[in-house]
CSV table of C-alpha atoms in Angstrom, one decimal:
chain,number,residue,atom,x,y,z
A,1,MET,CA,4.9,24.5,17.1
A,2,ALA,CA,5.3,20.6,18.1
A,3,PRO,CA,7.8,18.9,16.8
A,4,LYS,CA,7.0,16.3,14.1
A,5,ILE,CA,6.5,12.7,15.6
A,6,LYS,CA,9.3,10.4,14.1
A,7,ILE,CA,7.3,7.1,12.5
A,8,PRO,CA,9.8,4.1,12.3
A,9,ALA,CA,9.5,1.1,10.1
A,10,THR,CA,8.9,-2.0,11.6
A,11,LYS,CA,11.6,-4.8,11.8
A,12,TYR,CA,9.6,-8.1,11.3
A,13,PRO,CA,11.9,-10.7,9.4
A,14,VAL,CA,11.0,-11.3,6.2
A,15,GLU,CA,12.3,-14.7,4.6
A,16,ARG,CA,11.7,-15.7,1.1
A,17,PHE,CA,12.1,-18.6,-0.9
A,18,THR,CA,10.3,-20.7,-4.1
A,19,LEU,CA,9.8,-24.6,-3.9
A,20,GLY,CA,10.3,-26.2,-7.1
A,21,ASN,CA,6.8,-26.4,-8.2
A,22,GLY,CA,6.6,-22.6,-8.3
A,23,LEU,CA,4.9,-22.3,-5.1
A,24,ARG,CA,6.5,-18.7,-3.4
A,25,VAL,CA,7.1,-19.2,0.3
A,26,VAL,CA,7.2,-16.3,2.8
A,27,LEU,CA,8.3,-16.5,6.2
A,28,SER,CA,8.2,-14.1,9.3
A,29,PRO,CA,9.1,-15.4,12.7
A,30,ASP,CA,8.3,-13.9,15.7
A,31,ARG,CA,8.7,-15.9,19.2
A,32,SER,CA,6.8,-13.4,21.2
A,33,ALA,CA,3.3,-15.3,21.6
A,34,PRO,CA,3.0,-19.0,21.0
A,35,VAL,CA,0.3,-18.6,18.0
A,36,VAL,CA,1.6,-19.2,14.1
A,37,GLY,CA,-1.0,-17.5,11.0
A,38,VAL,CA,-1.0,-19.5,8.2
A,39,ALA,CA,-2.1,-17.6,4.7
A,40,VAL,CA,-2.4,-19.0,1.2
A,41,VAL,CA,-3.3,-16.6,-1.7
A,42,TYR,CA,-4.2,-17.5,-5.2
A,43,ASP,CA,-3.7,-14.5,-8.0
A,44,VAL,CA,-7.5,-14.5,-9.1
A,45,GLY,CA,-10.2,-12.5,-7.9
A,46,ILE,CA,-13.3,-11.1,-8.9
A,47,ARG,CA,-11.8,-9.1,-12.3
A,48,SER,CA,-10.8,-12.6,-13.6
A,49,GLU,CA,-14.3,-14.2,-14.1
A,50,PRO,CA,-15.2,-14.9,-17.7
A,51,GLU,CA,-18.5,-13.4,-19.1
A,52,GLY,CA,-21.6,-15.2,-18.0
A,53,ARG,CA,-19.8,-16.3,-14.8
A,54,THR,CA,-20.1,-13.4,-12.3
A,55,GLY,CA,-19.7,-14.2,-8.6
A,56,PHE,CA,-17.7,-17.7,-9.8
A,57,ALA,CA,-14.5,-16.3,-8.0
A,58,HIS,CA,-16.4,-16.1,-4.9
A,59,LEU,CA,-18.2,-19.1,-5.4
A,60,PHE,CA,-15.0,-21.1,-6.1
A,61,GLU,CA,-14.1,-20.2,-2.5
A,62,HIS,CA,-16.7,-21.6,-1.0
A,63,LEU,CA,-15.8,-24.9,-3.1
A,64,MET,CA,-12.9,-24.7,-1.6
A,65,PHE,CA,-14.2,-25.6,1.9
A,66,GLN,CA,-16.3,-28.7,0.7
A,67,GLY,CA,-13.4,-31.4,1.5
A,68,SER,CA,-10.3,-31.9,-0.5
A,69,GLU,CA,-8.2,-34.8,-1.8
A,70,ASN,CA,-7.3,-36.7,1.5
A,71,LEU,CA,-10.3,-34.8,3.8
A,72,GLU,CA,-14.3,-35.1,3.7
A,73,LYS,CA,-16.7,-32.0,3.6
A,74,LEU,CA,-16.1,-30.3,7.0
A,75,ALA,CA,-12.7,-31.9,7.8
A,76,HIS,CA,-11.0,-28.7,7.7
A,77,PHE,CA,-13.4,-27.1,9.9
A,78,ARG,CA,-13.1,-29.8,12.6
A,79,HIS,CA,-9.4,-30.1,12.3
A,80,VAL,CA,-8.7,-26.1,12.8
A,81,GLN,CA,-11.5,-25.5,15.3
A,82,GLY,CA,-10.4,-28.8,17.2
A,83,ALA,CA,-6.6,-27.8,17.9
A,84,GLY,CA,-8.2,-24.1,19.4
A,85,GLY,CA,-7.9,-22.3,15.8
A,86,SER,CA,-9.5,-20.0,13.4
A,87,PHE,CA,-10.1,-20.3,9.7
A,88,ASN,CA,-11.4,-18.5,7.0
A,89,GLY,CA,-10.9,-17.4,3.3
A,90,SER,CA,-12.2,-13.7,1.4
A,91,THR,CA,-12.6,-12.6,-2.3
A,92,HIS,CA,-11.3,-9.9,-3.7
A,93,LEU,CA,-10.9,-7.7,-6.7
A,94,ASP,CA,-7.3,-9.2,-7.5
A,95,TYR,CA,-7.0,-12.3,-5.5
A,96,THR,CA,-8.1,-14.9,-3.1
A,97,ASP,CA,-7.4,-15.8,0.3
A,98,TYR,CA,-7.6,-18.7,2.7
A,99,PHE,CA,-5.8,-18.5,6.5
A,100,GLU,CA,-5.8,-20.3,9.8
A,101,VAL,CA,-4.7,-19.2,13.1
A,102,LEU,CA,-3.5,-21.5,15.3
A,103,PRO,CA,-1.4,-22.2,18.3
A,104,THR,CA,2.1,-22.8,18.0
A,105,GLY,CA,1.9,-26.6,18.0
A,106,GLY,CA,-1.0,-26.6,15.3
A,107,LEU,CA,1.4,-25.1,12.2
A,108,GLU,CA,1.6,-28.5,10.6
A,109,ARG,CA,-1.8,-29.6,10.7
A,110,ALA,CA,-2.7,-25.8,8.8
A,111,LEU,CA,-0.2,-26.5,6.1
A,112,PHE,CA,-1.2,-30.3,5.9
A,113,LEU,CA,-4.8,-28.7,5.3
A,114,GLU,CA,-3.7,-25.8,2.9
A,115,ALA,CA,-1.7,-28.4,0.9
A,116,ASP,CA,-4.8,-31.3,0.6
A,117,ARG,CA,-7.0,-28.6,-0.8
A,118,MET,CA,-4.3,-27.5,-2.9
A,119,ARG,CA,-3.8,-30.2,-4.6
A,120,GLY,CA,-7.6,-30.2,-5.2
A,121,PRO,CA,-11.1,-29.7,-3.9
A,122,ARG,CA,-13.9,-32.1,-4.1
A,123,LEU,CA,-15.8,-30.5,-7.0
A,124,THR,CA,-18.9,-32.7,-6.8
A,125,GLU,CA,-22.6,-31.6,-8.3
A,126,GLU,CA,-23.8,-32.1,-4.9
A,127,ASN,CA,-21.2,-29.5,-3.6
A,128,LEU,CA,-21.6,-26.8,-6.3
A,129,ARG,CA,-25.7,-27.1,-6.1
A,130,ASN,CA,-25.3,-26.5,-2.0
A,131,GLN,CA,-22.5,-23.7,-2.3
A,132,VAL,CA,-24.4,-21.7,-5.1
A,133,ASP,CA,-27.5,-22.1,-2.6
A,134,VAL,CA,-25.3,-20.7,0.3
A,135,VAL,CA,-23.8,-17.7,-1.9
A,136,LYS,CA,-27.3,-16.6,-3.0
A,137,GLU,CA,-28.5,-16.4,0.5
A,138,GLU,CA,-25.5,-14.6,1.3
A,139,ILE,CA,-26.6,-12.3,-1.3
A,140,ARG,CA,-30.2,-11.6,-0.6
A,141,VAL,CA,-28.5,-10.9,3.1
A,142,ASN,CA,-25.5,-8.7,2.5
A,143,VAL,CA,-27.2,-6.8,-0.9
A,144,LEU,CA,-30.7,-7.7,-1.4
A,145,ASN,CA,-32.3,-7.1,1.9
A,146,ARG,CA,-29.8,-5.0,3.8
A,147,PRO,CA,-30.0,-1.0,3.5
A,148,TYR,CA,-27.7,0.0,1.3
A,149,GLY,CA,-26.6,-3.4,0.1
A,150,GLY,CA,-23.5,-3.3,-2.2
A,151,PHE,CA,-23.3,0.8,-2.1
A,152,PRO,CA,-20.8,1.7,-3.3
A,153,TRP,CA,-18.3,-0.9,-3.6
A,154,LEU,CA,-21.2,-3.0,-6.1
A,155,LYS,CA,-22.9,0.5,-7.1
A,156,LEU,CA,-20.2,2.4,-8.5
A,157,PRO,CA,-17.7,0.3,-10.6
A,158,PRO,CA,-20.3,0.2,-13.2
A,159,VAL,CA,-20.7,4.0,-13.6
A,160,MET,CA,-17.2,4.3,-13.5
A,161,PHE,CA,-15.9,1.6,-15.8
A,162,SER,CA,-16.7,0.3,-18.9
A,163,THR,CA,-15.1,-2.7,-19.4
A,164,PHE,CA,-16.6,-6.0,-18.0
A,165,ALA,CA,-13.8,-7.0,-15.7
A,166,ASN,CA,-13.9,-3.5,-13.7
A,167,ALA,CA,-17.1,-3.1,-13.9
A,168,HIS,CA,-19.0,-6.2,-13.1
A,169,ASP,CA,-21.2,-7.5,-9.9
A,170,GLY,CA,-18.6,-9.4,-8.0
A,171,TYR,CA,-21.2,-11.3,-6.1
A,172,GLY,CA,-22.8,-12.5,-9.2
A,173,SER,CA,-26.4,-12.7,-10.7
A,174,PHE,CA,-28.6,-15.9,-9.6
A,175,GLU,CA,-28.9,-16.9,-13.2
A,176,ASP,CA,-24.8,-16.9,-13.5
A,177,LEU,CA,-24.5,-18.7,-10.5
A,178,GLU,CA,-27.4,-21.2,-11.3
A,179,SER,CA,-25.8,-21.9,-14.7
A,180,ALA,CA,-22.4,-22.8,-13.3
A,181,THR,CA,-20.9,-26.1,-13.5
A,182,VAL,CA,-18.9,-29.0,-12.2
A,183,GLU,CA,-16.8,-28.6,-15.5
A,184,ASP,CA,-16.6,-24.8,-15.2
A,185,ALA,CA,-15.1,-25.5,-11.6
A,186,GLN,CA,-12.6,-27.8,-12.8
A,187,GLY,CA,-11.4,-25.8,-15.4
A,188,PHE,CA,-11.0,-22.5,-12.9
A,189,PHE,CA,-9.2,-24.5,-10.4
A,190,ASP,CA,-6.5,-26.3,-13.0
A,191,ARG,CA,-6.4,-22.4,-14.6
A,192,TYR,CA,-5.9,-20.5,-11.6
A,193,TYR,CA,-5.0,-22.4,-8.6
A,194,ALA,CA,-2.0,-23.4,-9.3
A,195,CYS,CA,1.2,-23.6,-7.2
A,196,GLY,CA,3.0,-21.2,-9.5
A,197,ASN,CA,-0.2,-18.7,-9.4
A,198,ALA,CA,-0.1,-19.0,-5.5
A,199,VAL,CA,2.1,-17.8,-2.1
A,200,LEU,CA,2.1,-19.4,1.3
A,201,SER,CA,2.8,-17.2,4.2
A,202,VAL,CA,3.6,-18.1,7.7
A,203,ALA,CA,3.9,-15.6,10.7
A,204,GLY,CA,4.7,-16.0,14.5
A,205,ASP,CA,6.3,-18.5,16.5
A,206,PHE,CA,8.0,-21.1,14.7
A,207,ASP,CA,11.6,-22.5,14.1
A,208,VAL,CA,12.4,-21.2,10.3
A,209,ALA,CA,14.6,-24.6,9.7
A,210,GLU,CA,11.5,-26.7,11.1
A,211,ALA,CA,8.9,-24.7,9.3
A,212,THR,CA,10.7,-24.8,6.2
A,213,ALA,CA,10.9,-28.7,6.1
A,214,MET,CA,7.1,-28.8,7.0
A,215,ILE,CA,6.4,-26.9,4.0
A,216,GLU,CA,9.0,-29.0,1.8
A,217,ARG,CA,7.1,-32.1,3.0
A,218,HIS,CA,3.7,-31.0,2.7
A,219,PHE,CA,3.8,-28.7,-0.5
A,220,GLY,CA,6.8,-30.3,-2.2
A,221,ASP,CA,4.9,-32.7,-4.1
A,222,VAL,CA,1.8,-30.9,-5.0
A,223,PRO,CA,1.8,-31.1,-9.1
A,224,ALA,CA,3.6,-28.4,-10.5
A,225,ARG,CA,1.4,-26.2,-12.7
A,226,PRO,CA,2.3,-22.8,-14.4
A,227,ALA,CA,0.8,-19.7,-13.5
A,228,PRO,CA,-1.6,-18.3,-16.5
A,229,GLU,CA,-0.7,-15.0,-17.8
A,230,LEU,CA,-1.7,-11.9,-15.8
A,231,PRO,CA,-4.2,-9.7,-17.6
A,232,ASP,CA,-4.1,-5.7,-18.1
A,233,PHE,CA,-7.3,-4.7,-16.6
A,234,ASP,CA,-6.6,-1.1,-17.3
A,235,GLU,CA,-8.5,1.2,-19.1
A,236,ALA,CA,-9.2,4.8,-20.0
A,237,GLY,CA,-10.0,7.3,-17.7
A,238,LEU,CA,-13.1,9.2,-17.7
A,239,SER,CA,-13.6,12.0,-20.3
A,240,GLY,CA,-16.4,13.8,-18.2
A,241,GLU,CA,-18.4,13.4,-15.3
A,242,ARG,CA,-20.8,10.1,-15.0
A,243,ARG,CA,-23.5,10.1,-12.9
A,244,GLU,CA,-26.6,7.5,-12.3
A,245,SER,CA,-28.9,6.9,-8.9
A,246,TYR,CA,-31.1,4.3,-8.0
A,247,THR,CA,-33.9,3.9,-5.4
A,248,ASP,CA,-33.1,1.6,-2.6
A,249,ARG,CA,-36.3,0.2,-1.6
A,250,ILE,CA,-35.6,-0.3,2.5
A,251,ALA,CA,-32.8,2.6,2.7
A,252,PRO,CA,-34.4,5.0,5.2
A,253,LEU,CA,-32.2,8.0,4.1
A,254,PRO,CA,-30.0,9.4,1.4
A,255,ALA,CA,-26.5,8.6,-0.1
A,256,VAL,CA,-23.9,9.5,-2.4
A,257,ALA,CA,-20.7,8.1,-3.4
A,258,ALA,CA,-18.2,9.6,-5.9
A,259,GLY,CA,-15.0,8.6,-7.0
A,260,TRP,CA,-11.9,9.5,-9.4
A,261,ARG,CA,-9.1,7.3,-11.0
A,262,VAL,CA,-6.1,7.5,-9.1
A,263,PRO,CA,-2.3,6.4,-10.2
A,264,ASP,CA,-1.3,2.8,-10.5
A,265,PRO,CA,-0.6,1.5,-7.3
A,266,ILE,CA,1.8,-0.8,-8.3
A,267,GLY,CA,3.5,0.6,-11.5
A,268,THR,CA,3.8,4.3,-9.4
A,269,PHE,CA,3.6,3.4,-5.8
A,270,GLU,CA,5.1,6.9,-5.3
A,271,ASP,CA,2.3,8.7,-7.1
A,272,TYR,CA,0.1,6.6,-5.8
A,273,LEU,CA,0.8,6.9,-1.8
A,274,PRO,CA,-0.3,10.6,-1.9
A,275,TYR,CA,-3.8,9.6,-2.6
A,276,VAL,CA,-4.4,7.6,-0.1
A,277,VAL,CA,-3.2,10.4,2.5
A,278,LEU,CA,-5.4,12.9,1.2
A,279,ALA,CA,-8.4,10.1,1.3
A,280,GLU,CA,-7.6,10.4,5.3
A,281,VAL,CA,-6.8,14.4,5.2
A,282,LEU,CA,-10.1,14.8,4.0
A,283,THR,CA,-12.1,12.3,6.3
A,284,ASP,CA,-10.6,10.7,9.2
A,285,GLY,CA,-11.7,12.0,12.5
A,286,ASP,CA,-13.9,15.0,13.4
A,287,ALA,CA,-11.4,17.6,12.5
A,288,SER,CA,-10.6,16.3,8.8
A,289,ARG,CA,-12.0,18.7,6.3
A,290,LEU,CA,-15.2,17.0,5.0
A,291,VAL,CA,-16.0,15.8,7.9
A,292,GLU,CA,-15.8,19.3,10.1
A,293,ARG,CA,-17.9,21.0,7.1
A,294,LEU,CA,-20.7,18.5,6.1
A,295,ILE,CA,-21.4,17.2,9.0
A,296,GLN,CA,-20.5,19.7,11.6
A,297,ARG,CA,-20.9,23.1,10.2
A,298,ASP,CA,-23.0,22.7,7.2
A,299,ARG,CA,-25.0,19.2,8.3
A,300,THR,CA,-25.7,18.2,5.0
A,301,ALA,CA,-24.5,14.9,5.5
A,302,THR,CA,-24.7,12.7,8.4
A,303,THR,CA,-21.8,10.1,8.0
A,304,MET,CA,-18.8,11.0,5.8
A,305,GLY,CA,-16.0,8.4,4.7
A,306,GLY,CA,-12.8,8.1,2.1
A,307,TYR,CA,-10.7,5.6,1.3
A,308,ILE,CA,-8.8,4.2,-1.6
A,309,GLY,CA,-10.3,0.6,-3.4
A,310,PHE,CA,-13.8,-0.1,-3.8
A,311,MET,CA,-13.1,-3.0,-0.8
A,312,GLY,CA,-10.9,-0.6,1.0
A,313,ASP,CA,-7.4,-2.5,0.4
A,314,GLU,CA,-5.5,0.5,-0.6
A,315,TYR,CA,-2.1,-1.2,-0.3
A,316,LEU,CA,-3.1,-4.9,-2.1
A,317,VAL,CA,-5.3,-3.7,-4.9
A,318,ARG,CA,-3.6,-3.7,-8.7
A,319,ASN,CA,-4.6,-1.0,-11.5
A,320,PRO,CA,-7.1,0.4,-12.1
A,321,THR,CA,-8.5,1.5,-8.5
A,322,ALA,CA,-10.2,5.1,-7.2
A,323,LEU,CA,-10.4,7.2,-4.5
A,324,LEU,CA,-14.0,7.1,-2.9
A,325,LEU,CA,-15.9,9.6,-0.9
A,326,GLN,CA,-19.3,8.7,0.6
A,327,ALA,CA,-21.7,10.2,2.4
A,328,HIS,CA,-25.1,9.7,4.0
A,329,MET,CA,-27.4,12.4,4.1
A,330,PRO,CA,-30.2,13.6,6.7
A,331,PRO,CA,-34.4,12.9,5.3
A,332,GLY,CA,-34.5,15.3,2.0
A,333,GLY,CA,-30.5,15.8,1.6
A,334,ASP,CA,-29.1,17.1,-1.5
A,335,ALA,CA,-26.7,15.0,-3.0
A,336,ASP,CA,-25.8,18.0,-5.7
A,337,LYS,CA,-24.8,20.3,-2.8
A,338,VAL,CA,-22.7,17.8,-1.3
A,339,LEU,CA,-21.1,17.0,-4.1
A,340,ARG,CA,-20.5,20.4,-4.9
A,341,THR,CA,-18.9,21.3,-1.3
A,342,ILE,CA,-16.7,18.3,-1.8
A,343,ASP,CA,-15.5,20.6,-5.0
A,344,GLU,CA,-15.3,23.4,-3.0
A,345,GLU,CA,-12.9,21.9,-0.4
A,346,LEU,CA,-10.9,20.1,-2.8
A,347,ASP,CA,-10.6,23.4,-4.8
A,348,ARG,CA,-9.9,25.3,-1.4
A,349,LEU,CA,-6.7,22.5,-0.4
A,350,ALA,CA,-5.6,22.7,-4.3
A,351,ALA,CA,-4.9,26.6,-3.7
A,352,ASP,CA,-4.3,27.0,-0.2
A,353,GLY,CA,-2.7,24.1,1.3
A,354,LEU,CA,-2.9,22.2,4.5
A,355,LYS,CA,-3.4,23.6,8.0
A,356,PRO,CA,-0.6,23.8,10.3
A,357,GLY,CA,-0.5,20.6,11.8
A,358,GLU,CA,-3.1,19.1,9.5
A,359,LEU,CA,-0.7,16.6,7.7
A,360,ASP,CA,0.9,15.3,10.8
A,361,ARG,CA,-1.9,14.4,12.7
A,362,THR,CA,-3.1,12.6,9.8
A,363,GLN,CA,-0.2,10.3,9.1
A,364,ALA,CA,0.2,10.0,12.9
A,365,ARG,CA,-3.1,8.4,12.8
A,366,MET,CA,-2.5,6.4,10.1
A,367,ALA,CA,0.9,5.0,10.8
A,368,THR,CA,-0.8,4.2,14.0
A,369,ARG,CA,-3.3,2.0,12.3
A,370,ALA,CA,-0.3,0.3,10.3
A,371,LEU,CA,1.3,-0.3,13.1
A,372,HIS,CA,-1.6,-2.1,15.3
A,373,GLY,CA,-2.7,-3.8,12.1
A,374,THR,CA,0.6,-5.7,12.2
A,375,ASP,CA,0.4,-6.5,16.0
A,376,ASP,CA,-1.6,-10.1,15.4
A,377,VAL,CA,-0.1,-13.2,13.5
A,378,LEU,CA,-2.7,-12.9,10.2
A,379,GLY,CA,-2.0,-9.0,10.1
A,380,ARG,CA,1.6,-10.1,9.0
A,381,ALA,CA,0.8,-13.3,7.3
A,382,GLN,CA,-2.0,-12.2,4.9
A,383,PRO,CA,-1.0,-8.9,3.5
A,384,MET,CA,2.6,-10.3,3.4
A,385,ALA,CA,1.3,-13.0,1.0
A,386,VAL,CA,-0.8,-10.5,-1.2
A,387,LEU,CA,2.5,-8.1,-1.4
A,388,GLU,CA,4.8,-11.0,-2.5
A,389,LEU,CA,1.9,-12.1,-4.9
A,390,GLN,CA,1.5,-8.5,-6.6
A,391,ARG,CA,5.2,-7.0,-5.9
A,392,GLY,CA,7.7,-9.3,-5.2
A,393,ARG,CA,7.7,-7.2,-2.3
A,394,PRO,CA,6.6,-8.9,1.1
A,395,GLY,CA,8.7,-6.5,3.2
A,396,LEU,CA,6.8,-3.4,2.1
A,397,LEU,CA,4.5,-4.1,5.1
A,398,ASN,CA,7.3,-3.2,7.6
A,399,ASP,CA,7.9,0.1,5.6
A,400,LEU,CA,4.5,1.5,5.1
A,401,PRO,CA,4.3,3.4,8.2
A,402,LYS,CA,7.8,5.3,7.4
A,403,LEU,CA,6.9,6.1,3.7
A,404,ILE,CA,3.5,7.4,4.8
A,405,SER,CA,5.0,9.7,7.5
A,406,GLU,CA,7.6,10.8,4.5
A,407,VAL,CA,4.5,12.0,1.6
A,408,ARG,CA,5.0,15.9,1.6
A,409,GLU,CA,2.5,18.5,1.7
A,410,GLU,CA,3.0,19.8,-2.0
A,411,GLN,CA,2.0,15.6,-3.1
A,412,ILE,CA,-1.2,16.2,-1.3
A,413,VAL,CA,-2.0,19.5,-2.9
A,414,ALA,CA,-0.9,18.0,-6.3
A,415,ALA,CA,-3.3,15.2,-5.9
A,416,ALA,CA,-5.9,17.3,-4.5
A,417,ALA,CA,-6.0,19.2,-7.6
A,418,THR,CA,-6.8,16.2,-10.1
A,419,LEU,CA,-9.7,15.2,-8.1
A,420,ARG,CA,-11.8,17.5,-10.5
A,421,PRO,CA,-15.8,16.8,-11.4
A,422,GLU,CA,-15.2,16.3,-14.8
A,423,HIS,CA,-13.0,13.1,-13.7
A,424,ARG,CA,-15.7,11.8,-11.2
A,425,ALA,CA,-18.3,9.3,-11.3
A,426,SER,CA,-20.8,9.4,-8.9
A,427,VAL,CA,-23.9,7.2,-7.4
A,428,GLU,CA,-26.8,8.5,-5.6
A,429,VAL,CA,-28.9,6.2,-3.6
A,430,ILE,CA,-32.6,7.4,-3.5
A,431,PRO,CA,-34.4,5.8,-0.2
A,432,GLY,CA,-37.5,3.9,-0.6
A,433,ALA,CA,-38.4,3.7,3.1
A,434,SER,CA,-38.1,7.2,4.1
A,435,SER,CA,-41.8,7.3,4.1
C-alpha cells in the first residue's frame, strides 16, 4: 500500500492592521515576481438586498465602475489598462469584491483608484439608467437566452429556502431593476460601502513599510462610517423533501440538481469541512463514485458535478449553504432514477465506508488545486480579504491544504449518512429544445 502523501501548509506571510477609520488591511508580500494584486471586499452581497430591489447588489457593483469622486467615467479602466494591468469586480451571496492586478510599479495607482471610489462613486441618473440596461442585457445573455441559464444557482435556492434573503433571484427581476432610483443607490452606498464594512488586501511584490505608508496616504482620510449590523440569514432546515421542475425552452437535454443543507461553514468549520471533501469523493474525476456509477456504468447521466455553495465558493460563504450535486442526462433521461442512484451510493458509503486509497486520492487532488489557486497574486489577495472579512483569519488560506488532508474517513462517512432524501431539495430541467 502506497504511503499517504504528506500535504504541507503554505507559508505566505500575512500582516494585518486597521486604519483609524475602521478599514481592515491585509498584506501578503512575495518578492518572487514583479506583480501585485489589490482587492477590496465589502461585506454586502445578494442576501443583503431588500425586498423589491432584487439584483441591487450586482447593479451597484456596476455603478462602482462609472466614475468616482476625482475620476470621470471610464477613467478606472484607462488608468489600470494603461499601466498594463487588469481589473474586475464580482457580486456573491455574502460579499462584493473589486480587484486589480498590475506590475509592481502600479501599486499606488491601484490604491488611489480604490480609495477614490470608496469615498463615493458618481451616482447619477444617467449612470444608473445605463447600467440597468447593461445588467438587463447580462441577464438576457447569461440566463434567459442560454441553455440551463441560472441552473442551479438561481433555480434551486427558492426550492430549498423559505426566506427572501436566501431564496430570491440575485440577478434581479427587470421590474425591480427598472424601478431603482439614485436615492436607492446612495442609500445602499451609505449603508454598506463604509470603511468599517470593508477589507483591503494586497499581495505580491511590495515592501511592507512602503505599502503601509501608501495605504495610510490614500485611505486614511476616507470618512469613517460604522459597519451595519450583520444580519443572521439562518433558517430552519427542511422537514421533508422538496422538489420542483421547470421547462427550459432552449435546453437540449434534461438535467437535475439536488441540494442538502450542511453545517455552518464559519461557526462549525470542523464539522463543515468533511462535506467539502465528500462532494469531491462523490464527483471529482472518472474514479469518483457518482461519475463511475451514473456515467460509466449505468449511463443515466452524461455529466456529473458536486460542490459546496451555490456559487462554488466553499470557503468564502456564510451560513446557510448547501452541498449540491447536479447531472445532465441523455435524451429521455429519468431524474427519479438519477436521484435514487445517488441515494443508493450515499447509503453504500455510509454503510461500507471508503475504498482503499479513495480518500487519499481525493485529498491529494483537492490540496493540489488549493495550492495551485494561490500561485498568482489575486489568488491570495482576494480570498485573504474575504477570510478576514468573514472570519478575522486571512491566514486560513495557508492552512487549507493541510486541513483538507486531515479530514478522516469516519467524518466523511458520518457526513454521507446525513444526506437523506427527506432533507433534500431538487429541481429538474425539462428540455424544451429536444424536439
